Amino acid sequence: MKWPNNKLLIIISLALLLSGCNIQINDTAPVAENQTNNTVSEQPVSSETRIHYLDVGQGDAVLVQSAGQNMLIDAGDNSHGQQVVDYLEAMGVEQLDIIVGTHPHADHIGGMDTVLQAFPVKAVYMPRISHTSASFRDVLNAIEEQNLKINTARAGTILPLTGVKAEILAPVKDNYEDLNNYSAVIRIVCGKRAFLFMGDAEKEAEADLLATGTDLKADVLKVGHHGSNSSTSEPFLSSVKPQYAIIMLGADNPYGHPHTETLKRLNRSGIKILRTDLNGTIIITTDGNSLQIETDR
Ligand SMILES: [Zn+2]
């Protein structure tokens, strides 16, 4: 795996997190989040997990790299498909072991046909829910062209990603009215660190997830539905207890995302917020202990 050469390395120390200070930029060397922990530089690169939250405007695209394997969660909208492909190539990705389409909305799966045409893909996971849009049809066609079948993303599915435990926690039901609530929710555990990816799951899906009693705790929460007030309820946040919240959205989007109420709930809990509209692409690297955070800006 390559490290980006010309990016500023941004380290958010635990002290800064607790004090709620602004992000500090450090353009010299990576420093562990916990200053007393010097194990990061001694770890071979292959033991690290890197998660890239791509700035694809109003939409989601997340690359997870673990033990030489690559998983893509969503691929942005149609107009960002090539940008996702270019980014993956720049990161040295030659094959995707797993692609997850969290749900069939265009801001998540729109660019997926372009990605499917650009890389060999081993496995595709999507919830069992259809959509009549041209974007979704294009993705189904691209999946068929690659002779792939769709594995159903549902609660309890373990994703075959080595080096970590990657599990699909939702959808837990199959009778939602709102397509967003079918979102594949993924929790990745790497050593002592956990990452939760909510897709566009809303409060109803969060409540169902809480009712299962499954462990939701995560250091980093990819906030549901671009920071909409329809997601990220108080009870849900209390169970996840994240240190960092990542909101993926476009600047000046027509939905008013992120909604003020959501930001208030996150701030009240002392959670550090990172946003792709403000910070650009966000990369988090962990060896299972420390977290290193890099952003474009
Ligand atoms: Zn969305």
Short mmCIF file of C-alpha atoms and ligand atoms in Angstrom, two decimals:
data_model
loop_
_atom_site.label_atom_id
_atom_site.label_comp_id
_atom_site.label_asym_id
_atom_site.label_seq_id
_atom_site.Cartn_x
_atom_site.Cartn_y
_atom_site.Cartn_z
CA MET A 1 0.00 0.00 0.00
CA LYS A 2 1.27 3.45 -0.82
CA TRP A 3 1.13 6.50 1.31
CA PRO A 4 0.05 9.65 -0.46
CA ASN A 5 3.19 11.71 -1.04
CA ASN A 6 1.97 15.23 -1.19
CA LYS A 7 -0.67 15.32 1.44
CA LEU A 8 -0.40 17.06 4.73
CA LEU A 9 -0.55 14.62 7.56
CA ILE A 10 -3.09 15.71 10.08
CA ILE A 11 -2.91 14.26 13.51
CA ILE A 12 -5.62 14.77 16.03
CA SER A 13 -4.26 14.04 19.44
CA LEU A 14 -6.36 12.65 22.21
CA ALA A 15 -5.78 15.83 24.13
CA LEU A 16 -7.14 17.92 21.29
CA LEU A 17 -10.10 15.61 21.00
CA LEU A 18 -10.95 15.99 24.64
CA SER A 19 -10.49 19.73 24.61
CA GLY A 20 -12.53 20.14 21.43
CA CYS A 21 -9.79 22.19 19.78
CA ASN A 22 -9.42 22.61 16.06
CA ILE A 23 -7.46 20.12 14.00
CA GLN A 24 -3.72 20.70 14.04
CA ILE A 25 -1.71 20.16 10.91
CA ASN A 26 1.56 18.32 11.14
CA ASP A 27 3.43 18.04 7.86
CA THR A 28 6.43 16.20 9.21
CA ALA A 29 6.06 12.68 10.50
CA PRO A 30 3.14 10.55 11.62
CA VAL A 31 2.60 10.67 15.34
CA ALA A 32 0.51 8.21 17.25
CA GLU A 33 -2.75 9.52 18.61
CA ASN A 34 -1.61 8.46 22.04
CA GLN A 35 1.74 10.16 22.49
CA THR A 36 2.95 7.49 24.88
CA ASN A 37 2.38 4.74 22.35
CA ASN A 38 5.32 4.34 19.99
CA THR A 39 4.26 1.11 18.35
CA VAL A 40 2.92 2.63 15.11
CA SER A 41 6.22 3.19 13.32
CA GLU A 42 7.40 -0.29 14.28
CA GLN A 43 4.42 -2.03 12.69
CA PRO A 44 4.88 -3.43 9.20
CA VAL A 45 2.55 -1.71 6.73
CA SER A 46 0.71 -4.92 5.95
CA SER A 47 -0.56 -5.14 9.52
CA GLU A 48 -2.33 -1.81 9.24
CA THR A 49 -5.88 -1.19 8.14
CA ARG A 50 -6.49 1.97 6.10
CA ILE A 51 -9.93 3.39 5.55
CA HIS A 52 -10.41 6.09 2.92
CA TYR A 53 -13.57 8.20 3.10
CA LEU A 54 -13.57 9.67 -0.41
CA ASP A 55 -14.75 13.16 -1.13
CA VAL A 56 -17.27 12.41 -3.88
CA GLY A 57 -19.52 15.40 -3.24
CA GLN A 58 -23.04 14.49 -2.15
CA GLY A 59 -22.63 10.72 -1.88
CA ASP A 60 -20.65 7.92 -0.25
CA ALA A 61 -17.57 5.99 -1.34
CA VAL A 62 -15.30 4.28 1.19
CA LEU A 63 -12.21 2.18 0.45
CA VAL A 64 -11.12 -0.26 3.15
CA GLN A 65 -7.62 -1.74 2.78
CA SER A 66 -6.66 -4.61 5.04
CA ALA A 67 -3.88 -7.20 4.74
CA GLY A 68 -3.49 -6.54 1.02
CA GLN A 69 -7.20 -6.80 0.34
CA ASN A 70 -9.51 -4.05 -0.86
CA MET A 71 -13.18 -3.49 -0.11
CA LEU A 72 -15.27 -0.66 -1.56
CA ILE A 73 -18.40 0.46 0.27
CA ASP A 74 -20.47 2.47 -2.24
CA ALA A 75 -19.05 4.30 -5.26
CA GLY A 76 -20.50 7.81 -5.31
CA ASP A 77 -23.01 9.01 -7.90
CA ASN A 78 -22.78 8.57 -11.67
CA SER A 79 -20.68 11.68 -12.17
CA HIS A 80 -18.05 10.49 -9.65
CA GLY A 81 -17.55 6.91 -10.86
CA GLN A 82 -14.39 7.74 -12.82
CA GLN A 83 -13.03 9.78 -9.90
CA VAL A 84 -13.42 6.73 -7.65
CA VAL A 85 -11.64 4.56 -10.25
CA ASP A 86 -8.78 7.09 -10.53
CA TYR A 87 -8.42 7.22 -6.74
CA LEU A 88 -8.34 3.44 -6.40
CA GLU A 89 -5.69 3.24 -9.13
CA ALA A 90 -3.64 5.95 -7.40
CA MET A 91 -3.80 3.84 -4.22
CA GLY A 92 -2.40 0.87 -6.12
CA VAL A 93 -5.65 -1.09 -6.16
CA GLU A 94 -5.59 -3.73 -8.89
CA GLN A 95 -8.54 -5.80 -7.75
CA LEU A 96 -11.51 -5.38 -5.46
CA ASP A 97 -12.11 -8.32 -3.16
CA ILE A 98 -15.48 -6.97 -2.05
CA ILE A 99 -17.90 -4.31 -3.25
CA VAL A 100 -20.84 -3.40 -1.05
CA GLY A 101 -23.69 -1.33 -2.43
CA THR A 102 -25.34 -0.20 0.80
CA HIS A 103 -28.67 0.54 -0.90
CA PRO A 104 -29.83 1.29 -4.45
CA HIS A 105 -29.88 5.12 -4.31
CA ALA A 106 -27.82 6.80 -7.03
CA ASP A 107 -25.58 8.75 -4.65
CA HIS A 108 -24.27 5.39 -3.39
CA ILE A 109 -24.36 3.01 -6.36
CA GLY A 110 -24.36 5.46 -9.30
CA GLY A 111 -20.62 5.13 -9.91
CA MET A 112 -20.51 1.41 -9.26
CA ASP A 113 -20.92 0.29 -12.89
CA THR A 114 -17.83 2.33 -13.82
CA VAL A 115 -15.88 0.69 -10.97
CA LEU A 116 -17.11 -2.80 -11.95
CA GLN A 117 -15.92 -2.19 -15.50
CA ALA A 118 -12.49 -0.97 -14.35
CA PHE A 119 -11.42 -3.65 -11.85
CA PRO A 120 -11.76 -7.40 -11.42
CA VAL A 121 -14.22 -7.84 -8.56
CA LYS A 122 -14.48 -10.99 -6.45
CA ALA A 123 -17.71 -10.48 -4.54
CA VAL A 124 -20.66 -8.08 -4.55
CA TYR A 125 -22.99 -7.56 -1.57
CA MET A 126 -26.25 -5.62 -1.67
CA PRO A 127 -29.45 -5.70 0.36
CA ARG A 128 -32.36 -7.57 -1.21
CA ILE A 129 -34.26 -4.53 -2.40
CA SER A 130 -34.76 -3.24 -5.93
CA HIS A 131 -35.10 0.17 -7.53
CA THR A 132 -36.42 1.24 -10.92
CA SER A 133 -33.75 3.87 -11.64
CA ALA A 134 -31.46 3.73 -14.68
CA SER A 135 -28.47 3.96 -12.30
CA PHE A 136 -29.49 0.76 -10.53
CA ARG A 137 -30.18 -1.04 -13.81
CA ASP A 138 -26.70 -0.05 -15.06
CA VAL A 139 -25.15 -1.58 -11.93
CA LEU A 140 -27.11 -4.83 -12.33
CA ASN A 141 -25.97 -5.01 -15.96
CA ALA A 142 -22.33 -4.41 -15.00
CA ILE A 143 -22.57 -7.14 -12.33
CA GLU A 144 -23.98 -9.54 -14.92
CA GLU A 145 -21.29 -8.63 -17.47
CA GLN A 146 -18.63 -9.63 -14.93
CA ASN A 147 -20.46 -12.94 -14.34
CA LEU A 148 -20.91 -12.04 -10.69
CA LYS A 149 -23.86 -12.80 -8.50
CA ILE A 150 -25.16 -10.54 -5.76
CA ASN A 151 -24.67 -11.82 -2.23
CA THR A 152 -27.48 -10.64 0.01
CA ALA A 153 -26.35 -8.09 2.58
CA ARG A 154 -28.28 -8.82 5.75
CA ALA A 155 -27.68 -8.85 9.50
CA GLY A 156 -25.23 -11.57 10.51
CA THR A 157 -23.31 -11.74 7.21
CA ILE A 158 -19.56 -11.93 7.72
CA LEU A 159 -17.60 -10.24 4.94
CA PRO A 160 -14.54 -12.22 3.78
CA LEU A 161 -11.97 -9.49 4.51
CA THR A 162 -8.74 -10.73 6.08
CA GLY A 163 -6.92 -8.99 8.91
CA VAL A 164 -10.11 -7.63 10.46
CA LYS A 165 -13.55 -8.78 11.50
CA ALA A 166 -16.04 -7.25 9.08
CA GLU A 167 -19.69 -7.95 9.73
CA ILE A 168 -22.93 -6.72 8.22
CA LEU A 169 -25.24 -5.74 11.10
CA ALA A 170 -28.24 -4.52 9.13
CA PRO A 171 -30.74 -4.58 7.53
CA VAL A 172 -32.35 -6.63 10.28
CA LYS A 173 -35.82 -6.49 8.66
CA ASP A 174 -37.15 -6.77 5.12
CA ASN A 175 -40.30 -4.68 5.29
CA TYR A 176 -39.18 -1.06 5.46
CA GLU A 177 -41.05 1.64 3.57
CA ASP A 178 -38.05 3.90 3.14
CA LEU A 179 -35.26 2.54 0.95
CA ASN A 180 -32.66 4.19 3.22
CA ASN A 181 -33.56 1.82 6.05
CA TYR A 182 -32.48 -1.17 3.96
CA SER A 183 -28.94 0.20 4.11
CA ALA A 184 -26.25 -2.40 4.71
CA VAL A 185 -24.66 -1.36 8.00
CA ILE A 186 -21.08 -2.62 8.40
CA ARG A 187 -18.92 -2.86 11.50
CA ILE A 188 -15.21 -3.49 11.13
CA VAL A 189 -13.11 -4.44 14.13
CA CYS A 190 -9.34 -4.16 13.92
CA GLY A 191 -7.66 -5.02 17.22
CA LYS A 192 -8.98 -2.61 19.83
CA ARG A 193 -10.49 -0.27 17.24
CA ALA A 194 -13.88 -0.43 15.57
CA PHE A 195 -15.45 1.39 12.63
CA LEU A 196 -19.15 1.62 11.88
CA PHE A 197 -20.59 2.45 8.47
CA MET A 198 -24.26 3.38 8.43
CA GLY A 199 -25.02 3.95 4.75
CA ASP A 200 -28.21 6.04 4.80
CA ALA A 201 -29.87 4.11 7.64
CA GLU A 202 -32.39 6.26 9.50
CA LYS A 203 -33.77 6.25 13.04
CA GLU A 204 -36.16 3.34 12.40
CA ALA A 205 -33.29 1.12 11.26
CA GLU A 206 -31.15 2.38 14.16
CA ALA A 207 -33.89 1.37 16.62
CA ASP A 208 -34.12 -2.09 15.05
CA LEU A 209 -30.36 -2.41 15.25
CA LEU A 210 -30.39 -1.40 18.94
CA ALA A 211 -33.14 -3.94 19.62
CA THR A 212 -30.91 -6.78 18.41
CA GLY A 213 -28.52 -6.06 21.28
CA THR A 214 -25.53 -6.41 18.96
CA ASP A 215 -22.32 -4.60 19.88
CA LEU A 216 -22.39 -1.23 18.11
CA LYS A 217 -19.43 0.38 19.83
CA ALA A 218 -17.11 2.12 17.39
CA ASP A 219 -14.27 4.61 17.57
CA VAL A 220 -15.23 6.03 14.18
CA LEU A 221 -18.82 6.38 13.00
CA LYS A 222 -19.61 7.03 9.32
CA VAL A 223 -22.74 9.00 10.08
CA GLY A 224 -25.96 7.81 8.46
CA HIS A 225 -27.61 9.69 5.58
CA HIS A 226 -25.11 12.52 5.15
CA GLY A 227 -25.83 14.10 8.54
CA SER A 228 -29.59 14.25 8.03
CA ASN A 229 -31.70 14.78 11.16
CA SER A 230 -33.56 11.60 10.20
CA SER A 231 -30.52 9.59 11.39
CA THR A 232 -28.10 9.49 14.34
CA SER A 233 -30.58 9.38 17.22
CA GLU A 234 -29.47 9.94 20.83
CA PRO A 235 -30.01 6.30 21.90
CA PHE A 236 -28.03 5.13 18.90
CA LEU A 237 -25.15 7.52 19.63
CA SER A 238 -25.10 6.41 23.28
CA SER A 239 -24.57 2.83 22.16
CA VAL A 240 -21.93 3.56 19.53
CA LYS A 241 -19.99 6.04 21.71
CA PRO A 242 -17.74 7.18 18.85
CA GLN A 243 -14.71 9.45 19.25
CA TYR A 244 -14.99 10.60 15.65
CA ALA A 245 -17.97 11.13 13.38
CA ILE A 246 -17.42 11.31 9.64
CA ILE A 247 -20.10 13.01 7.58
CA MET A 248 -19.96 12.45 3.82
CA LEU A 249 -21.66 15.16 1.80
CA GLY A 250 -21.30 17.84 -0.84
CA ALA A 251 -20.94 21.54 -0.09
CA ASP A 252 -24.15 23.56 -0.56
CA ASN A 253 -26.20 20.43 -1.19
CA PRO A 254 -29.94 20.94 -1.79
CA TYR A 255 -30.94 18.92 1.30
CA GLY A 256 -29.38 21.23 3.85
CA HIS A 257 -27.08 18.42 5.04
CA PRO A 258 -25.68 18.26 7.59
CA HIS A 259 -28.70 19.23 9.63
CA THR A 260 -28.07 21.44 12.66
CA GLU A 261 -29.84 19.02 15.02
CA THR A 262 -27.47 16.21 14.05
CA LEU A 263 -24.40 18.40 14.57
CA LYS A 264 -25.79 19.44 17.98
CA ARG A 265 -26.28 15.82 19.04
CA LEU A 266 -22.72 14.97 18.01
CA ASN A 267 -21.27 18.06 19.68
CA ARG A 268 -23.19 17.47 22.91
CA SER A 269 -21.52 14.07 23.16
CA GLY A 270 -18.08 15.62 22.60
CA ILE A 271 -17.60 13.75 19.31
CA LYS A 272 -15.04 15.17 16.92
CA ILE A 273 -16.65 15.79 13.53
CA LEU A 274 -14.87 15.36 10.20
CA ARG A 275 -16.69 16.25 6.96
CA THR A 276 -15.81 15.49 3.37
CA ASP A 277 -17.26 18.85 2.25
CA LEU A 278 -14.84 20.69 4.55
CA ASN A 279 -11.92 18.27 4.97
CA GLY A 280 -11.96 16.57 1.55
CA THR A 281 -10.96 12.92 1.48
CA ILE A 282 -10.30 11.56 4.97
CA ILE A 283 -7.95 8.62 5.58
CA ILE A 284 -7.79 6.79 8.89
CA THR A 285 -5.03 4.27 9.52
CA THR A 286 -4.92 1.91 12.48
CA ASP A 287 -2.67 -0.87 13.68
CA GLY A 288 -5.42 -1.96 16.03
CA ASN A 289 -4.30 0.45 18.75
CA SER A 290 -3.65 4.01 17.61
CA LEU A 291 -5.58 5.98 15.01
CA GLN A 292 -3.86 8.23 12.48
CA ILE A 293 -6.00 10.69 10.59
CA GLU A 294 -5.05 12.40 7.33
CA THR A 295 -7.23 14.82 5.42
CA ASP A 296 -6.93 16.74 2.15
CA ARG A 297 -7.57 20.04 3.93
ZN ZN B 1 -27.26 8.90 0.35
#
